[in-house]
PDB file of C-alpha atoms and ligand atoms in Angstrom:
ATOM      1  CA  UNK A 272     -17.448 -10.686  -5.258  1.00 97.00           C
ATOM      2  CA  UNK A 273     -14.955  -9.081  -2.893  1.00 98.00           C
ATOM      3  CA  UNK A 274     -11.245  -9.630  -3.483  1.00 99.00           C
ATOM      4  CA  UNK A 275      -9.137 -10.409  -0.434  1.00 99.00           C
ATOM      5  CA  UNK A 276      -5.464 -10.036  -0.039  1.00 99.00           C
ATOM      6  CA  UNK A 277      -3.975 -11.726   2.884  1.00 99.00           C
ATOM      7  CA  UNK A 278      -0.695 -10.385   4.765  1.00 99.00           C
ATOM      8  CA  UNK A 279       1.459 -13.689   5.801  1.00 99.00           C
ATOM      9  CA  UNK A 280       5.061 -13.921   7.797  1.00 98.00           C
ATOM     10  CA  UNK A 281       4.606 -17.367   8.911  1.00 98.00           C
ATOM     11  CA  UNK A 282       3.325 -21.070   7.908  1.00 98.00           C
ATOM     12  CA  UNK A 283       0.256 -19.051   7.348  1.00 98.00           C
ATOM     13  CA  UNK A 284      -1.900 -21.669   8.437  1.00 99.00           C
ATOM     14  CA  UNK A 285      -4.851 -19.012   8.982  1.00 99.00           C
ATOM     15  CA  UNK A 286      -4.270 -18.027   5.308  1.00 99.00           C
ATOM     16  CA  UNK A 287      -4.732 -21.641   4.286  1.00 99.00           C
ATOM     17  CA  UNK A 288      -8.128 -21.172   6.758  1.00 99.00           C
ATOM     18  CA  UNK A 289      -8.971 -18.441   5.049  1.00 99.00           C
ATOM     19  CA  UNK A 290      -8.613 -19.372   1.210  1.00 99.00           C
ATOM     20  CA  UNK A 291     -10.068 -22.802   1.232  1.00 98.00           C
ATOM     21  CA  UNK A 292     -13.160 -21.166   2.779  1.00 98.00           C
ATOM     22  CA  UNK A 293     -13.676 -18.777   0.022  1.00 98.00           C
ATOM     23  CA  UNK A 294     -15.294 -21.462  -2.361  1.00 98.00           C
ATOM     24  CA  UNK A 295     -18.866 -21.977  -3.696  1.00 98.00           C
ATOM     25  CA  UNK A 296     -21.145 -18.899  -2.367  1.00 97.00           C
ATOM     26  CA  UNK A 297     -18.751 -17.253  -0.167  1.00 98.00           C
ATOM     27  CA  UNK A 298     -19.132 -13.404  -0.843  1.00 98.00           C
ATOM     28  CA  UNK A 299     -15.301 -13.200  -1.393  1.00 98.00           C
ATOM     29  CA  UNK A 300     -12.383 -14.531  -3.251  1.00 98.00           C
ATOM     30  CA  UNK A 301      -8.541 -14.474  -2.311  1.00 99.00           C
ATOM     31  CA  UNK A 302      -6.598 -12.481  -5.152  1.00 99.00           C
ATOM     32  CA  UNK A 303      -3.125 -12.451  -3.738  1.00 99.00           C
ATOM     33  CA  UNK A 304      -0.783 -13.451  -0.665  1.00 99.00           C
ATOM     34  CA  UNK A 305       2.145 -10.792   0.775  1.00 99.00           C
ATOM     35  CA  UNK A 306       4.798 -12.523   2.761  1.00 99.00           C
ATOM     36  CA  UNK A 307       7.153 -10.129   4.554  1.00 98.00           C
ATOM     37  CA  UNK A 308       9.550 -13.157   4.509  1.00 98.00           C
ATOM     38  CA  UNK A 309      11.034 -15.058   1.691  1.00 98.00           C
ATOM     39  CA  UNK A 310      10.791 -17.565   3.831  1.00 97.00           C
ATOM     40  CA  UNK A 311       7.736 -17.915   5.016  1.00 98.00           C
ATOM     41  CA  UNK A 312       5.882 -21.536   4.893  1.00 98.00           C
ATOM     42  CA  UNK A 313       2.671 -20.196   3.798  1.00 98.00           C
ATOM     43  CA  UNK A 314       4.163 -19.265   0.218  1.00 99.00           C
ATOM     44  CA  UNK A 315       4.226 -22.526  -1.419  1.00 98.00           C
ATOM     45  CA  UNK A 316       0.902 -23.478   0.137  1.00 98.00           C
ATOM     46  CA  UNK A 317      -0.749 -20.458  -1.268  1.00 99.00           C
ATOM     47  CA  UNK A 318       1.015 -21.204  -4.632  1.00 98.00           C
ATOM     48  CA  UNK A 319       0.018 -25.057  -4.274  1.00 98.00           C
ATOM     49  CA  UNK A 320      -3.605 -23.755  -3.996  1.00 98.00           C
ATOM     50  CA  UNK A 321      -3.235 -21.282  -7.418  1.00 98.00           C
ATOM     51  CA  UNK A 322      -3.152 -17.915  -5.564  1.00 98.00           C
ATOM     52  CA  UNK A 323      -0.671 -15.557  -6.529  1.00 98.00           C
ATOM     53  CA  UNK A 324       1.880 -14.414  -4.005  1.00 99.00           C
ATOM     54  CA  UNK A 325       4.439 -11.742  -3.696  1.00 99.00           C
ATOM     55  CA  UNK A 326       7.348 -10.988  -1.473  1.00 99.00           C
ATOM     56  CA  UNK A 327       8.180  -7.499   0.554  1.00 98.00           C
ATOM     57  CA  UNK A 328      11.102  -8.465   2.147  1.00 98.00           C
ATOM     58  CA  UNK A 329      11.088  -5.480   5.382  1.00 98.00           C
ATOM     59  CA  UNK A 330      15.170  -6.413   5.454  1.00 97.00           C
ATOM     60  CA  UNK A 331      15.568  -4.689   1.774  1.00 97.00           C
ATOM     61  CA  UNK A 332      14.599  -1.175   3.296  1.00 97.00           C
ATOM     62  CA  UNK A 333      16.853  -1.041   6.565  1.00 92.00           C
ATOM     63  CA  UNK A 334      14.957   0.035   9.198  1.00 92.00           C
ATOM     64  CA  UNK A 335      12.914   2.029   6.652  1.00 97.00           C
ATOM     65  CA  UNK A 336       9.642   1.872   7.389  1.00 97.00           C
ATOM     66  CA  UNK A 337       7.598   4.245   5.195  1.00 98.00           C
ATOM     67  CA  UNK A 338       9.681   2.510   2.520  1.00 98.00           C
ATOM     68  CA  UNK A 339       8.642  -0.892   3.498  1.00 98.00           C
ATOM     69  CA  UNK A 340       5.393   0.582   3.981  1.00 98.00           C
ATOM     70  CA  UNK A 341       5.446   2.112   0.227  1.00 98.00           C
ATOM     71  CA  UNK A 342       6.318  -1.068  -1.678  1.00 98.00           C
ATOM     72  CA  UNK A 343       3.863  -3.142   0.441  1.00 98.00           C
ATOM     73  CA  UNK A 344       0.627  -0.341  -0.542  1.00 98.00           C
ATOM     74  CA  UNK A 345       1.976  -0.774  -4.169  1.00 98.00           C
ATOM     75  CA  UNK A 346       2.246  -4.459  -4.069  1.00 98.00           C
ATOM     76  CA  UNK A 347      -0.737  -4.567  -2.511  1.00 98.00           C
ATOM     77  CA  UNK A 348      -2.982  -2.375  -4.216  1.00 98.00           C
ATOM     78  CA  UNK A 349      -1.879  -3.609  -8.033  1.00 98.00           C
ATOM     79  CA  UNK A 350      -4.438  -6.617  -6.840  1.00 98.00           C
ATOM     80  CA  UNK A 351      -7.187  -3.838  -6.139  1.00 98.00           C
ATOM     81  CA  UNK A 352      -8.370  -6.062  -2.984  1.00 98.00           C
ATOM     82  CA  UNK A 353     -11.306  -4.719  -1.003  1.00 98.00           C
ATOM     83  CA  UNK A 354     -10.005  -5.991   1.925  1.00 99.00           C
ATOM     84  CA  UNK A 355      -7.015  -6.860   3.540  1.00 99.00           C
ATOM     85  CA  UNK A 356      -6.555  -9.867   6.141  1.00 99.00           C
ATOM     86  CA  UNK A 357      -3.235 -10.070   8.358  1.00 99.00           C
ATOM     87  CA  UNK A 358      -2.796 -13.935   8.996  1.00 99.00           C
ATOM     88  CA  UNK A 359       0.252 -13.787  11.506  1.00 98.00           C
ATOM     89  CA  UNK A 360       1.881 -10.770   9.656  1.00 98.00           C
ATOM     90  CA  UNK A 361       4.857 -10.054  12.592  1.00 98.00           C
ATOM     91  CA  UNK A 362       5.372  -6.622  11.415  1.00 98.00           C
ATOM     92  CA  UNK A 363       3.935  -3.354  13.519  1.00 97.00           C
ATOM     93  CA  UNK A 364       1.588  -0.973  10.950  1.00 98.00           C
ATOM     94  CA  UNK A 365       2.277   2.302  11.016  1.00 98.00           C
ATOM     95  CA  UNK A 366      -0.847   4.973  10.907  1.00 98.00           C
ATOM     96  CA  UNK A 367       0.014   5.942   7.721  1.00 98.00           C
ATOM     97  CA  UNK A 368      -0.527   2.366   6.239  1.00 98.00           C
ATOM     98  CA  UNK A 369      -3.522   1.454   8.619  1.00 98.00           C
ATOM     99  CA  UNK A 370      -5.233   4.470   7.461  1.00 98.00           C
ATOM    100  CA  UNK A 371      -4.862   3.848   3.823  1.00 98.00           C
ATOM    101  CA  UNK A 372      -7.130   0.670   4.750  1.00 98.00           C
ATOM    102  CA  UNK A 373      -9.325   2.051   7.816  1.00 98.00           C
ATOM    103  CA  UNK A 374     -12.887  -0.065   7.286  1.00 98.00           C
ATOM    104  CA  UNK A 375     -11.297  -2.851   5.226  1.00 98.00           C
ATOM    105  CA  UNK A 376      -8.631  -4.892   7.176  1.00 98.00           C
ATOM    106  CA  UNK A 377      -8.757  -7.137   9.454  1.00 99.00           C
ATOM    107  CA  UNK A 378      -6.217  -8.904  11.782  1.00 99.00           C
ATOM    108  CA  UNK A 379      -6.211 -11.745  13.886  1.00 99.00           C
ATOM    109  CA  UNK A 380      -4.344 -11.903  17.587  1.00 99.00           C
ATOM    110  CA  UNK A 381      -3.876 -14.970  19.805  1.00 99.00           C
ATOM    111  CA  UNK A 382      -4.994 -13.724  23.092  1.00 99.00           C
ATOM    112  CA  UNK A 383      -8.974 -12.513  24.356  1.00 99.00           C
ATOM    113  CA  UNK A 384      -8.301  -9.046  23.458  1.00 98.00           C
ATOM    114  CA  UNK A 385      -8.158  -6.553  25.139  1.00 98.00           C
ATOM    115  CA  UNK A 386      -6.391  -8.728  27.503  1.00 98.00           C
ATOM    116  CA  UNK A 387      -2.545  -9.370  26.266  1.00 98.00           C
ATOM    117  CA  UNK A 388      -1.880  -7.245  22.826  1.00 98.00           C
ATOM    118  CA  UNK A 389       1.435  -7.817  20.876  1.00 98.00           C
ATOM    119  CA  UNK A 390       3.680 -11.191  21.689  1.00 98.00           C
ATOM    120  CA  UNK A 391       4.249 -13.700  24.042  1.00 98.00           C
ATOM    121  CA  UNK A 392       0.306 -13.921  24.435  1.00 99.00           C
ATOM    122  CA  UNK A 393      -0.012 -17.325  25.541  1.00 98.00           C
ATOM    123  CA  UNK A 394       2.660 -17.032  28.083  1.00 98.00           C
ATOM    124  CA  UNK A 395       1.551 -14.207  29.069  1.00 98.00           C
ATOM    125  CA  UNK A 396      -2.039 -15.942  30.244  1.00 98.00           C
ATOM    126  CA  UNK A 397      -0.292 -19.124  31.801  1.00 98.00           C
ATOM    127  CA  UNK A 398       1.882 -16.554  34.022  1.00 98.00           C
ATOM    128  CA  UNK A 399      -1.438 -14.530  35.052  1.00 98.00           C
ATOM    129  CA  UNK A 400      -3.014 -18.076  35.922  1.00 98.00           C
ATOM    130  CA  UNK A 401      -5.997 -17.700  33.725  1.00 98.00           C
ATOM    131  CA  UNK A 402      -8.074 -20.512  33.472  1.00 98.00           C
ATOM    132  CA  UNK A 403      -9.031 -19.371  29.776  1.00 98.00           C
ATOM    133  CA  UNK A 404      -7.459 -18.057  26.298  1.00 98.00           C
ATOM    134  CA  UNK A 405      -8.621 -17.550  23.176  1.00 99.00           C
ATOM    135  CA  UNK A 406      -8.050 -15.257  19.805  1.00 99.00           C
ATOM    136  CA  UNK A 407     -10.251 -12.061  19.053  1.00 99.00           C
ATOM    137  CA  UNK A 408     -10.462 -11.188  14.775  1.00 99.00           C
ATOM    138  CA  UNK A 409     -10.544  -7.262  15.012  1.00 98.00           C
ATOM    139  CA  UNK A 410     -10.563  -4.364  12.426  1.00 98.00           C
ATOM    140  CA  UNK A 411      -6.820  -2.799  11.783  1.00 98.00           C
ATOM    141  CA  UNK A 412      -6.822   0.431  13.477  1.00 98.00           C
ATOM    142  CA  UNK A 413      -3.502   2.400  14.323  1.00 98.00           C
ATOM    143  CA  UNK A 414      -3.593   1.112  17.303  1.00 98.00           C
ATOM    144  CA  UNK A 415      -1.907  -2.520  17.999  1.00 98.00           C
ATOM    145  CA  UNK A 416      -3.881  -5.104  18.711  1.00 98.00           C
ATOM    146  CA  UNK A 417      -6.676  -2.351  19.532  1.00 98.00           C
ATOM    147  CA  UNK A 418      -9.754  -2.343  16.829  1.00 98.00           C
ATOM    148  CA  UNK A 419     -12.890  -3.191  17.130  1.00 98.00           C
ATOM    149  CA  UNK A 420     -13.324  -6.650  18.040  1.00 98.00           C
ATOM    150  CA  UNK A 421     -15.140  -8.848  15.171  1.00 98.00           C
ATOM    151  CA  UNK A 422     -15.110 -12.414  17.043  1.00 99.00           C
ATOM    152  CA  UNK A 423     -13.396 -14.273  19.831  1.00 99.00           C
ATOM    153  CA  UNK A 424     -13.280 -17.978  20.654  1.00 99.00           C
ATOM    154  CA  UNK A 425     -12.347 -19.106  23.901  1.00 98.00           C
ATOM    155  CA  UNK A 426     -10.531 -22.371  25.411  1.00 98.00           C
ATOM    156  CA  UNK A 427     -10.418 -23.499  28.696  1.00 98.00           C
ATOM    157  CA  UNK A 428      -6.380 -23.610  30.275  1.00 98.00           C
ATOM    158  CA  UNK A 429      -5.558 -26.941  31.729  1.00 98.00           C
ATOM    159  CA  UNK A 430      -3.389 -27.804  34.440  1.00 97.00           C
ATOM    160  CA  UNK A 431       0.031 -28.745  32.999  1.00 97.00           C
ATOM    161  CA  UNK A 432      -0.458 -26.103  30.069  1.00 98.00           C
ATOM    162  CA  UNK A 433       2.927 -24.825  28.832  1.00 98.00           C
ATOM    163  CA  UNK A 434       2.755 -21.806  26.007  1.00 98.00           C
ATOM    164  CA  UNK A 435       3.214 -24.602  23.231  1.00 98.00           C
ATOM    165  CA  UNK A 436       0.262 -26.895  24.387  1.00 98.00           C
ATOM    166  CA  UNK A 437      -1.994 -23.747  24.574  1.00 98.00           C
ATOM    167  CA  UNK A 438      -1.021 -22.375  21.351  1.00 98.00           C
ATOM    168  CA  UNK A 439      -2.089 -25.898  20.314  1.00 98.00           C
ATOM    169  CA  UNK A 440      -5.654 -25.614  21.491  1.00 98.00           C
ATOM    170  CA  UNK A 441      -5.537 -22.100  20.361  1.00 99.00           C
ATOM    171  CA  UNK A 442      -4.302 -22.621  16.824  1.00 98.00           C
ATOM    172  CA  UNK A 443      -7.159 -24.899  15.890  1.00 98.00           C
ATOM    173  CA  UNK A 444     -10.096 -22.475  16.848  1.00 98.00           C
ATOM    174  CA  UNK A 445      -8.702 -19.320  15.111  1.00 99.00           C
ATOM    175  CA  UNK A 446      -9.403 -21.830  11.985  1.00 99.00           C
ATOM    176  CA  UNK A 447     -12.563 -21.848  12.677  1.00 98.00           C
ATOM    177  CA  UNK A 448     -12.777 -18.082  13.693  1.00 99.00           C
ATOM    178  CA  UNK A 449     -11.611 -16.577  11.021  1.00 99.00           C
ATOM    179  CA  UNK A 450     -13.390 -17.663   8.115  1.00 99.00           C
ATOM    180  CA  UNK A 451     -16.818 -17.241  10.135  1.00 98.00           C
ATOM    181  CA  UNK A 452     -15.639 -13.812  10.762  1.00 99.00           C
ATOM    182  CA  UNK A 453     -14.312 -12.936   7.149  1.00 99.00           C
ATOM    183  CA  UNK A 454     -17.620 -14.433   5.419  1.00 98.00           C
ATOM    184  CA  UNK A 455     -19.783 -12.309   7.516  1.00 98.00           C
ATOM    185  CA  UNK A 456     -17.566  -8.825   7.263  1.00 98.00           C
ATOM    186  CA  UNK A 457     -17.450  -9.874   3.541  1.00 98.00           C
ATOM    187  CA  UNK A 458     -21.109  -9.635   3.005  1.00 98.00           C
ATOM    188  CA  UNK A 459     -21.196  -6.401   4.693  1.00 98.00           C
ATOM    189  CA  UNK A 460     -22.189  -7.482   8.420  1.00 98.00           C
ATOM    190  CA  UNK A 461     -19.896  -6.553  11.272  1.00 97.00           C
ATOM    191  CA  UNK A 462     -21.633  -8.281  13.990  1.00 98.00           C
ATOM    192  CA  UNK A 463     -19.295  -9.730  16.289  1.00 98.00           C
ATOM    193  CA  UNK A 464     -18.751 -13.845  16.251  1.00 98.00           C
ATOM    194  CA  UNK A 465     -18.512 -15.695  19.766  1.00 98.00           C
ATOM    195  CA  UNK A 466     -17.163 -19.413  19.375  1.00 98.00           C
ATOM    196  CA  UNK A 467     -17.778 -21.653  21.029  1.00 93.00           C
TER     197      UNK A 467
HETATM  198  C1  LIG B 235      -1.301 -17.352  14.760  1.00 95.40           C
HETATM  199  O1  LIG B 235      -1.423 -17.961  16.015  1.00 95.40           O
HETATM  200  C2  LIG B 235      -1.714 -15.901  14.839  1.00 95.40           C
HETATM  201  O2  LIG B 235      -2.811 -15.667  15.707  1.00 95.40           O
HETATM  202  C3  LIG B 235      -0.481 -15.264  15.369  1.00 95.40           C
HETATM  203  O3  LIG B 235       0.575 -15.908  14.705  1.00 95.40           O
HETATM  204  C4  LIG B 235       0.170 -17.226  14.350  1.00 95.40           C
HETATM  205  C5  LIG B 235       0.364 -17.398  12.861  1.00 95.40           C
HETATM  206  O4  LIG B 235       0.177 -18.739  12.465  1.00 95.40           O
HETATM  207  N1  LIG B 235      -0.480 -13.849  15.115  1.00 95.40           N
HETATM  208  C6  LIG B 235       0.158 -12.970  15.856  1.00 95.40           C
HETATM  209  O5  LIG B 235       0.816 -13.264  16.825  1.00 95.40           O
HETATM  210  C7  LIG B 235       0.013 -11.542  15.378  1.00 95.40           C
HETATM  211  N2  LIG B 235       0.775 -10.645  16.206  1.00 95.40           N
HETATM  212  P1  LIG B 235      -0.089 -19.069  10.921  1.00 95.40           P
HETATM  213  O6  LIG B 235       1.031 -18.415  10.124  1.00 95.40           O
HETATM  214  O7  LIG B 235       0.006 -20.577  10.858  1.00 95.40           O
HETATM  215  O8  LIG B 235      -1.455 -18.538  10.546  1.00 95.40           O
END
């Protein structure tokens, strides 16, 4: 069985995704939650479903980012996960850290990459007047928002879309995304997923 670890900053609603697919003859289990954020909504919910959790709090190392970096690998790796999944983790990876897990992380981004890396994505498509959007799962590379692309699911932009109504189309389908993706890349098959 292959031990996940899942990077969180948010309500880590993917994470949630995520764990409660890992059940019965899934090919992986989660072993731990990181929040960058004390804060962060997805905590309690991991806790509420019995994983462990742990906190790197980036504001303890003051702009120090191999230091963050450090303490996150050593957090991180005490749970000897085989791979990692970033569940709306808001901080930028530096190459040192992304090659420490090259082949065995995964991210997930709320735009049809390669259109629209980093934030603001769903703005971003209203303002070009797309008539779709979508999230890609891709492998963690050192560049943002820039691996190779594991699955994408599309949905259609409606007139009247503002950035919160298509985040709340969006939201829904990287739900379904994810887990697909992560149960195939966790049984050792990188073929790409296309929802719908
Ligand atoms: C998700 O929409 C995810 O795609 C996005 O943040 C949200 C997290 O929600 N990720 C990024 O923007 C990564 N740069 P969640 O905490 O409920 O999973």
């Amino acid at each position: 069985t292959k031990r996940v670890a899942i990077l969180i900053s948010g309500s880590g609603s993917n994470m949630v995704a995520l764990a409660e697919s890992m059940v019965g003859d899934h090919p992986a289990r989660p072993v731990l939650v990181v929040s960058n954020l004390p804060g962060a909504g997805g905590l309690g919910r991991a806790e509420a479903m019995g994983i462990a959790t742990a906190v790197v709090d980036h504001r303890r190392f003051a702009g120090d980012r191999a230091a963050f970096e450090a303490e996150l690998a050593r957090v991180l790796e005490a749970a000897r996960p085989d791979i990692l999944c970033l569940a709306g983790f808001m901080r930028i990876l530096t190459p040192w850290f992304t090659a420490r897990w090259a082949g065995r992380a995964l991210n997930i981004h709320p735009s049809l990459l390669p259109k629209y890396r980093g934030l603001d994505t769903h703005a971003r498509a209203l303002a070009a007047g797309d008539s779709e959007a979508g999230c890609s799962v891709h492998e963690v590379t050192a560049e943002l928002d820039g691996g190779p692309i594991l699955g994408q699911a599309r949905v259609p932009i409606l007139p009247g879309d503002t950035p919160e109504r298509l985040a709340a189309r969006v939201l829904p389908m990287e739900h379904e995304l994810y887990p697909a993706v992560l149960r195939r890349y966790a049984a050792g098959d990188r073929t790409p997923v296309f929802l719908p």
